[in-house]
Coordinates of C-alpha atoms and ligand atoms in Angstrom, one line a residue:
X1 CA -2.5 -42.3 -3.8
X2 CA 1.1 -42.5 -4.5
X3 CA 1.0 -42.0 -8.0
X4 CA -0.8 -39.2 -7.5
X5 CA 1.0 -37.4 -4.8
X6 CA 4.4 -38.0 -7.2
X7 CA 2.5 -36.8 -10.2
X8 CA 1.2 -33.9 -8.3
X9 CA 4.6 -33.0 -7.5
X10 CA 6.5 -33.0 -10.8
X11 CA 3.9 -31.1 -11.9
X12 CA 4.8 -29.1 -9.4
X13 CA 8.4 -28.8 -10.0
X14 CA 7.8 -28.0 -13.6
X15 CA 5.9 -25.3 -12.5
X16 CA 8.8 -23.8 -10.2
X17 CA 11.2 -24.2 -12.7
X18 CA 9.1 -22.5 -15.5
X19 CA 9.1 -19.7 -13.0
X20 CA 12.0 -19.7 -12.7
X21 CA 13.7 -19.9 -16.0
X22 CA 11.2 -17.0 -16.9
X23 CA 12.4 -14.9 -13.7
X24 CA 15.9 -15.7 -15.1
X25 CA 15.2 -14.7 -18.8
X26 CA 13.7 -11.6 -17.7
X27 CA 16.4 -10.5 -15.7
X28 CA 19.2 -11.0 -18.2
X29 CA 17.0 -8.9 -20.8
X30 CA 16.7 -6.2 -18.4
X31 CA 20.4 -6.0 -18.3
X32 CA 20.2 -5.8 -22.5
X33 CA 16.9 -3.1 -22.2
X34 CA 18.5 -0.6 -19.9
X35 CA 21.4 -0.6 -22.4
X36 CA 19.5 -0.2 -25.9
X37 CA 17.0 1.9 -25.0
X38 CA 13.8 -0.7 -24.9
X39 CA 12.1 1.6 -21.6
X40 CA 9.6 4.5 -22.4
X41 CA 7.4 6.3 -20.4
X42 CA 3.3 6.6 -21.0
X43 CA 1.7 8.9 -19.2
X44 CA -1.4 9.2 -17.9
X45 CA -4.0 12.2 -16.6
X46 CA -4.5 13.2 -13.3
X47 CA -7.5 15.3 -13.6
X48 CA -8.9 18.0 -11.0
X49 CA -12.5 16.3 -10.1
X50 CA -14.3 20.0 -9.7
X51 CA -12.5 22.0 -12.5
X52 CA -12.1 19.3 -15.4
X53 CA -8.9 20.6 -15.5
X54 CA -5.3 18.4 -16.1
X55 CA -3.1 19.2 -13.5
X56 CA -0.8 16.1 -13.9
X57 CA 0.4 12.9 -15.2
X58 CA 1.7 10.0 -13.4
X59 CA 4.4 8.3 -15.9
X60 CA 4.0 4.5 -16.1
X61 CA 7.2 2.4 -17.3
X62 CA 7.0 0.2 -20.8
X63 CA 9.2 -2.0 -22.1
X64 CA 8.9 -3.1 -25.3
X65 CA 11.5 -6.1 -25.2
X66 CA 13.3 -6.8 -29.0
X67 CA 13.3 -10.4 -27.9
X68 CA 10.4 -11.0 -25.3
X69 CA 8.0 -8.5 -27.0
X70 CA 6.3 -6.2 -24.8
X71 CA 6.6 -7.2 -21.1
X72 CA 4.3 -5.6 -18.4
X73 CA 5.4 -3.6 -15.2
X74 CA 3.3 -5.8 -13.6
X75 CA 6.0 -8.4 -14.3
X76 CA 9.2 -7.0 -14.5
X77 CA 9.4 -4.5 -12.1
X78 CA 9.1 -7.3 -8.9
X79 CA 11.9 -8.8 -10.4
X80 CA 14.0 -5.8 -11.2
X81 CA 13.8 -5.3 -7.3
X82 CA 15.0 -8.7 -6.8
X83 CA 18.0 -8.6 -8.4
X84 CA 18.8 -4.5 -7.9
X85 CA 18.6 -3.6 -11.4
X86 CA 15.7 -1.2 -10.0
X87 CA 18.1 1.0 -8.8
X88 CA 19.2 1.6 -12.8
X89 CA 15.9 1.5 -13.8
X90 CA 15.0 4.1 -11.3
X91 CA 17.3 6.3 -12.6
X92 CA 16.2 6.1 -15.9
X93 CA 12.8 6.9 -15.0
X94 CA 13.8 10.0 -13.3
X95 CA 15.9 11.2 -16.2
X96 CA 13.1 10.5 -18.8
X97 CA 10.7 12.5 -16.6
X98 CA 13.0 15.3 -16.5
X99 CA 13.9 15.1 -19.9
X100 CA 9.5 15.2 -20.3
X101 CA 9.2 17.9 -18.1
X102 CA 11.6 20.0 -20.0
X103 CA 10.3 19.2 -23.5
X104 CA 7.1 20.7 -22.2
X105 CA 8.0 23.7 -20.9
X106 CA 7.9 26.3 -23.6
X107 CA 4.1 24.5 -24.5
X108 CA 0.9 24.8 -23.0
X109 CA 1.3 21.8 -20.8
X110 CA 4.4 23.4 -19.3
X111 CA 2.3 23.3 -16.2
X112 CA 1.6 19.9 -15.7
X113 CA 3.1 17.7 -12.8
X114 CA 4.9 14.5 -13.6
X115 CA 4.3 11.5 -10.8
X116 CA 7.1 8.9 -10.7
X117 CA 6.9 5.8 -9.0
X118 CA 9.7 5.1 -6.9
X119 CA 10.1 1.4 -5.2
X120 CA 11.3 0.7 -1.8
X121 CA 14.5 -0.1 -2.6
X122 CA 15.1 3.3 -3.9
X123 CA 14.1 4.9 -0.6
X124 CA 16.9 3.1 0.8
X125 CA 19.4 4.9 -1.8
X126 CA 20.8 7.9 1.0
X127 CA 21.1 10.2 -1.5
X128 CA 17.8 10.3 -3.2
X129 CA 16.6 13.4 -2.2
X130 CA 19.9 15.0 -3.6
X131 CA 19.3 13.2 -6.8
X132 CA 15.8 14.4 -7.5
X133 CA 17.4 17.6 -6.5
X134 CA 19.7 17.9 -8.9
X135 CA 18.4 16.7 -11.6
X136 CA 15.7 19.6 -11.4
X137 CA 18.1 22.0 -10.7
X138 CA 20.5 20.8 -13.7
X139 CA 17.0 20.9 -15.8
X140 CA 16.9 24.4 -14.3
X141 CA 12.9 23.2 -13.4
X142 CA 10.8 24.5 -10.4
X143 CA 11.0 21.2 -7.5
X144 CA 6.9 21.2 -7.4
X145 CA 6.4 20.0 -11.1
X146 CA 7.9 16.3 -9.9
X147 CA 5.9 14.7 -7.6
X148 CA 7.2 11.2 -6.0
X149 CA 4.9 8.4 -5.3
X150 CA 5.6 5.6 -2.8
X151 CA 3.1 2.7 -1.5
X152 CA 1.5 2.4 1.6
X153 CA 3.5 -0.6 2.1
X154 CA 6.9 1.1 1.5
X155 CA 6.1 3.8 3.4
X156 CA 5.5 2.2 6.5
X157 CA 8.1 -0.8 6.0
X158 CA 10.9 1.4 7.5
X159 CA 8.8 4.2 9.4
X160 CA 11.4 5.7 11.4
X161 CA 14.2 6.5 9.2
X162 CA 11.4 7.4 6.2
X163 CA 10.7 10.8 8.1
X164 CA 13.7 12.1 7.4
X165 CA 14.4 11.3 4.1
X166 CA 10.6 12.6 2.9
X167 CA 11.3 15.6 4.9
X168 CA 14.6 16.1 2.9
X169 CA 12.6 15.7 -0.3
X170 CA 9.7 17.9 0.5
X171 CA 12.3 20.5 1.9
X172 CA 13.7 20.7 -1.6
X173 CA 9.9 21.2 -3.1
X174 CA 9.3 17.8 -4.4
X175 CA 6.0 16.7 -3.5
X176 CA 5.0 13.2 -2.2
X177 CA 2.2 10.6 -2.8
X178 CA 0.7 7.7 -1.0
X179 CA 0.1 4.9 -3.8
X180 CA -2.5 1.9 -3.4
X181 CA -3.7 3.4 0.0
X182 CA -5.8 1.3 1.8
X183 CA -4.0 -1.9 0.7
X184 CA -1.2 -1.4 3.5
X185 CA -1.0 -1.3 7.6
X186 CA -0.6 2.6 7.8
X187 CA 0.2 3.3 11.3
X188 CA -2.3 6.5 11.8
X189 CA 0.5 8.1 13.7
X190 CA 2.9 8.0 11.1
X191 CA 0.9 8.9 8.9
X192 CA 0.2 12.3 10.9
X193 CA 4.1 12.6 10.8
X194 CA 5.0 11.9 7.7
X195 CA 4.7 15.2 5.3
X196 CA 2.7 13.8 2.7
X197 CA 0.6 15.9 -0.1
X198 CA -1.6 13.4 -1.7
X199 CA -3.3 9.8 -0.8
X200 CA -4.2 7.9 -3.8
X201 CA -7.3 5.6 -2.7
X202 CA -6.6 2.2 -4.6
X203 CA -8.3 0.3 -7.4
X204 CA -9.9 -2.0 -5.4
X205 CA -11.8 0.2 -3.7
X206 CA -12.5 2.4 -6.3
X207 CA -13.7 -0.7 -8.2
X208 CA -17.1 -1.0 -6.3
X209 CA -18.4 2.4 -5.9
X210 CA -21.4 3.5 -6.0
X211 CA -22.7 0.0 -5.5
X212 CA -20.8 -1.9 -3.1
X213 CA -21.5 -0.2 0.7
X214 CA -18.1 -1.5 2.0
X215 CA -16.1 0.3 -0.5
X216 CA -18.3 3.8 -0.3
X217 CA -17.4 3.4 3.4
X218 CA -13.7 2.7 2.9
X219 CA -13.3 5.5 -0.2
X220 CA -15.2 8.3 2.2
X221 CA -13.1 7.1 5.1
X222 CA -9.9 7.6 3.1
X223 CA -11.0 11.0 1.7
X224 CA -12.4 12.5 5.5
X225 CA -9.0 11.5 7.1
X226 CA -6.6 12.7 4.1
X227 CA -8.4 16.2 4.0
X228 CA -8.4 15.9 8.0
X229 CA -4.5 15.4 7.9
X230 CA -4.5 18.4 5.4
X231 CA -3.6 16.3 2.4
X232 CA -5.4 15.9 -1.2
X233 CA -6.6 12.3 -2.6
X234 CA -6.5 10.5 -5.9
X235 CA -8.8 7.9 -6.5
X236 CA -7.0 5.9 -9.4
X237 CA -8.9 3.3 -11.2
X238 CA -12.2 5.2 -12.3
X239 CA -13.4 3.7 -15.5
X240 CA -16.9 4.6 -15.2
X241 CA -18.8 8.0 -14.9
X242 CA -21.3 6.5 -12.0
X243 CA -17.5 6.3 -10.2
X244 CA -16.5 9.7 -11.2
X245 CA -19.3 11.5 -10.3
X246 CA -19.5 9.0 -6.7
X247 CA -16.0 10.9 -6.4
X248 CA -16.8 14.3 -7.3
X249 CA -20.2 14.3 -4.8
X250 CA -17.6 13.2 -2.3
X251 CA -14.9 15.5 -2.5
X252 CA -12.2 13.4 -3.8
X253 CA -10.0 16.0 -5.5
X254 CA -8.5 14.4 -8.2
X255 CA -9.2 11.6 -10.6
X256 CA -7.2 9.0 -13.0
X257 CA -8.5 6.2 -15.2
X258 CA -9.5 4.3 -18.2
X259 CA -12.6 6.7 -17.9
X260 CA -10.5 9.8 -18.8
X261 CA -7.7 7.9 -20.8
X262 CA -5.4 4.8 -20.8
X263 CA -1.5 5.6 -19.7
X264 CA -0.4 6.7 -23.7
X265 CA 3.2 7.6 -25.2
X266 CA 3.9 11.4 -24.9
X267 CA 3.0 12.3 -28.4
X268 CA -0.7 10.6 -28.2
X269 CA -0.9 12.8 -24.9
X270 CA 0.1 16.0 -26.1
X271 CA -2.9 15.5 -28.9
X272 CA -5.4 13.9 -26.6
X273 CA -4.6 17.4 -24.0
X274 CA -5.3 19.7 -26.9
X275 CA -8.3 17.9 -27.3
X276 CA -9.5 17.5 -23.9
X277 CA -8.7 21.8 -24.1
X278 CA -10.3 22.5 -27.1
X279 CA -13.8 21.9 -25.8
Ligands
C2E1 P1 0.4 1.7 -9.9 O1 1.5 2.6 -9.6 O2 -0.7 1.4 -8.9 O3 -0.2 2.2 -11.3 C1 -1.6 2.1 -11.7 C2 -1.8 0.9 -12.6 O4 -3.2 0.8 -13.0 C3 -1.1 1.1 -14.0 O5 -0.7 -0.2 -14.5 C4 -2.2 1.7 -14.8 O6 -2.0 1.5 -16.2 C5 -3.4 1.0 -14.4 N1 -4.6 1.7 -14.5 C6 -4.8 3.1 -14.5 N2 -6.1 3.4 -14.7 C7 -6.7 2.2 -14.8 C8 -8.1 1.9 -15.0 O7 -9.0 2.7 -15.0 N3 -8.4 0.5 -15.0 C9 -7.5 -0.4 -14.9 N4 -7.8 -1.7 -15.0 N5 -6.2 -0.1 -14.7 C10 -5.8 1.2 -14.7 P2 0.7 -0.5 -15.1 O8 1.1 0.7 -15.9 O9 0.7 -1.8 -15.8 O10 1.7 -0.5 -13.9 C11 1.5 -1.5 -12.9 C12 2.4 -1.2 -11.7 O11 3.8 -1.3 -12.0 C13 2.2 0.2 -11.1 O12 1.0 0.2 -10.3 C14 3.5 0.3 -10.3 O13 3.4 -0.3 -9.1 C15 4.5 -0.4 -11.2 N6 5.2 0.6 -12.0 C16 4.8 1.1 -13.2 N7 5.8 2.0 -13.7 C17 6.7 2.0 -12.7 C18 8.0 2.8 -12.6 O14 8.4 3.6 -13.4 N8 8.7 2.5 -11.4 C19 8.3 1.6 -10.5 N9 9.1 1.4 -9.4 N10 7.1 0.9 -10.6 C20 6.4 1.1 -11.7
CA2 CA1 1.5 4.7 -9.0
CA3 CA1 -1.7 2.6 -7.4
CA4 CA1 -0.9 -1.1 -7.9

């Protein structure tokens, strides 16, 4: 009925405009978080699936708002692309991971890899590849302990011009990671050309091994053509050990999860990898 369709659509409209005030709120305290230092990074494990061993970490933003409390990636980082401000934020993620990276060095974690994630926008930035660049080299850190990870979907968004920046980047020693792979339209072709290390076989997938046939078939699949291409996978996601040791029968390389540990601040890392080390 009428009545219906009109209520239907206020509803509606309240909706949009909740949205939207929120979208708006968010974005004026990013402007305030980059600022006063509300961003931190947690890290979580990347762990070798034959050896046991921690090779890495891939470093997931927080921000713990002073006004809007603690406000997920999940939610702010969509609309930190939006309006730019992931450019700035960017930078501040490459800094702290820097900054993480040399804190470790004279430890026994002075080995480990630190994955950023980098979002499309950044790709666009001409000079990132001189920018990760320098920022090692003013660190005085070897290129190979920072490792950049970029989705499928980025990736392949501007194909072309992408080959030349990531060879730029893994000319200067950086590696580079596929994120969320599967989820994407990788052109197989690309994909051959592009000089990537690692795929990271998404979530979803990883979410229904051993049990669910389509995602064995789909996890294998991605595992057989990144070793065929000569590059190493992650599966991300594994929360179980039925999933880990799915992986490990398989050959996936490496392993991250809620099964090994949650993404945790740098000083509950450093104690859970002595842990993880002492046995
Ligand atoms: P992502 O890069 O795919 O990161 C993996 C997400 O899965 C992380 O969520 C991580 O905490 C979560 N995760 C890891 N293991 C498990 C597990 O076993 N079970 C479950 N349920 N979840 C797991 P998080 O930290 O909330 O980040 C969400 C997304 O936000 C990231 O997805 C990434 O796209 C984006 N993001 C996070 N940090 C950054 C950053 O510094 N820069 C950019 N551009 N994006 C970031
Ligand atoms: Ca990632
Ligand atoms: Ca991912
Ligand atoms: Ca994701």
């Amino acid at each position: 009925s009428k009545f219906k369709g009109k209520n239907t659509f206020t509803l509606y409209e309240d909706r949009m405009e909740e949205k939207l005030s929120q979208h708006l709120l968010i974005e004026k305290h990013l402007r305030f978080a980059l600022n006063h230092d509300e961003f931190e990074l947690f890290y979580q494990p990347q762990i070798e699936t034959q050896s046991l061993k921690v090779i890495g970490v891939e470093a997931l933003i927080r921000w713990n708002s002073k006004d809007l409390g603690f406000v997920p990636p999940d939610m702010f980082i969509s609309i930190a692309e939006e309006s730019g401000q992931i450019l700035a934020i960017g930078d501040w993620v490459i800094q702290a991971a820097i900054k993480q990276l040399l804190a470790w060095q004279n430890t026994d974690l002075a080995n480990l890899q630190i994955a950023i994630n980098i979002s499309a926008q950044q790709l666009e930035q001409k000079n990132l590849a001189d920018k990760l660049h320098e920022a090692l080299q003013t660190a005085k850190l070897p290129s190979h302990l920072l490792e950049v990870e970029l989705t499928e979907r980025s990736i392949m968004s501007n194909a072309q011009s992408n080959i030349e920046l990531f060879n730029d980047i893994r000319a200067r020693g950086l590696s580079l990671s596929v994120d969320d792979f599967g989820t994407g339209y990788s052109s197989l072709s690309y994909l051959k050309r592009f000089p990537l290390n690692i795929l990271k076989v998404d979530k979803s997938f990883v979410d229904g091994l051993p049990g669910d046939e389509d995602d064995v078939s789909i996890s294998r699949s991605i595992i057989q053509l990144a070793h065929s291409l000569k590059m190493k996978v992650v599966a991300e996601g594994v929360e179980t050990l039925e999933q880990f040791e799915f992986l490990r029968e398989h050959e996936c390389d490496m392993v991250q999860g809620y099964f090994f540990s949650k993404p945790i601040n740098a000083q509950q890392f450093e104690a859970w990898y002595a842990q993880h080390h002492d046995n």
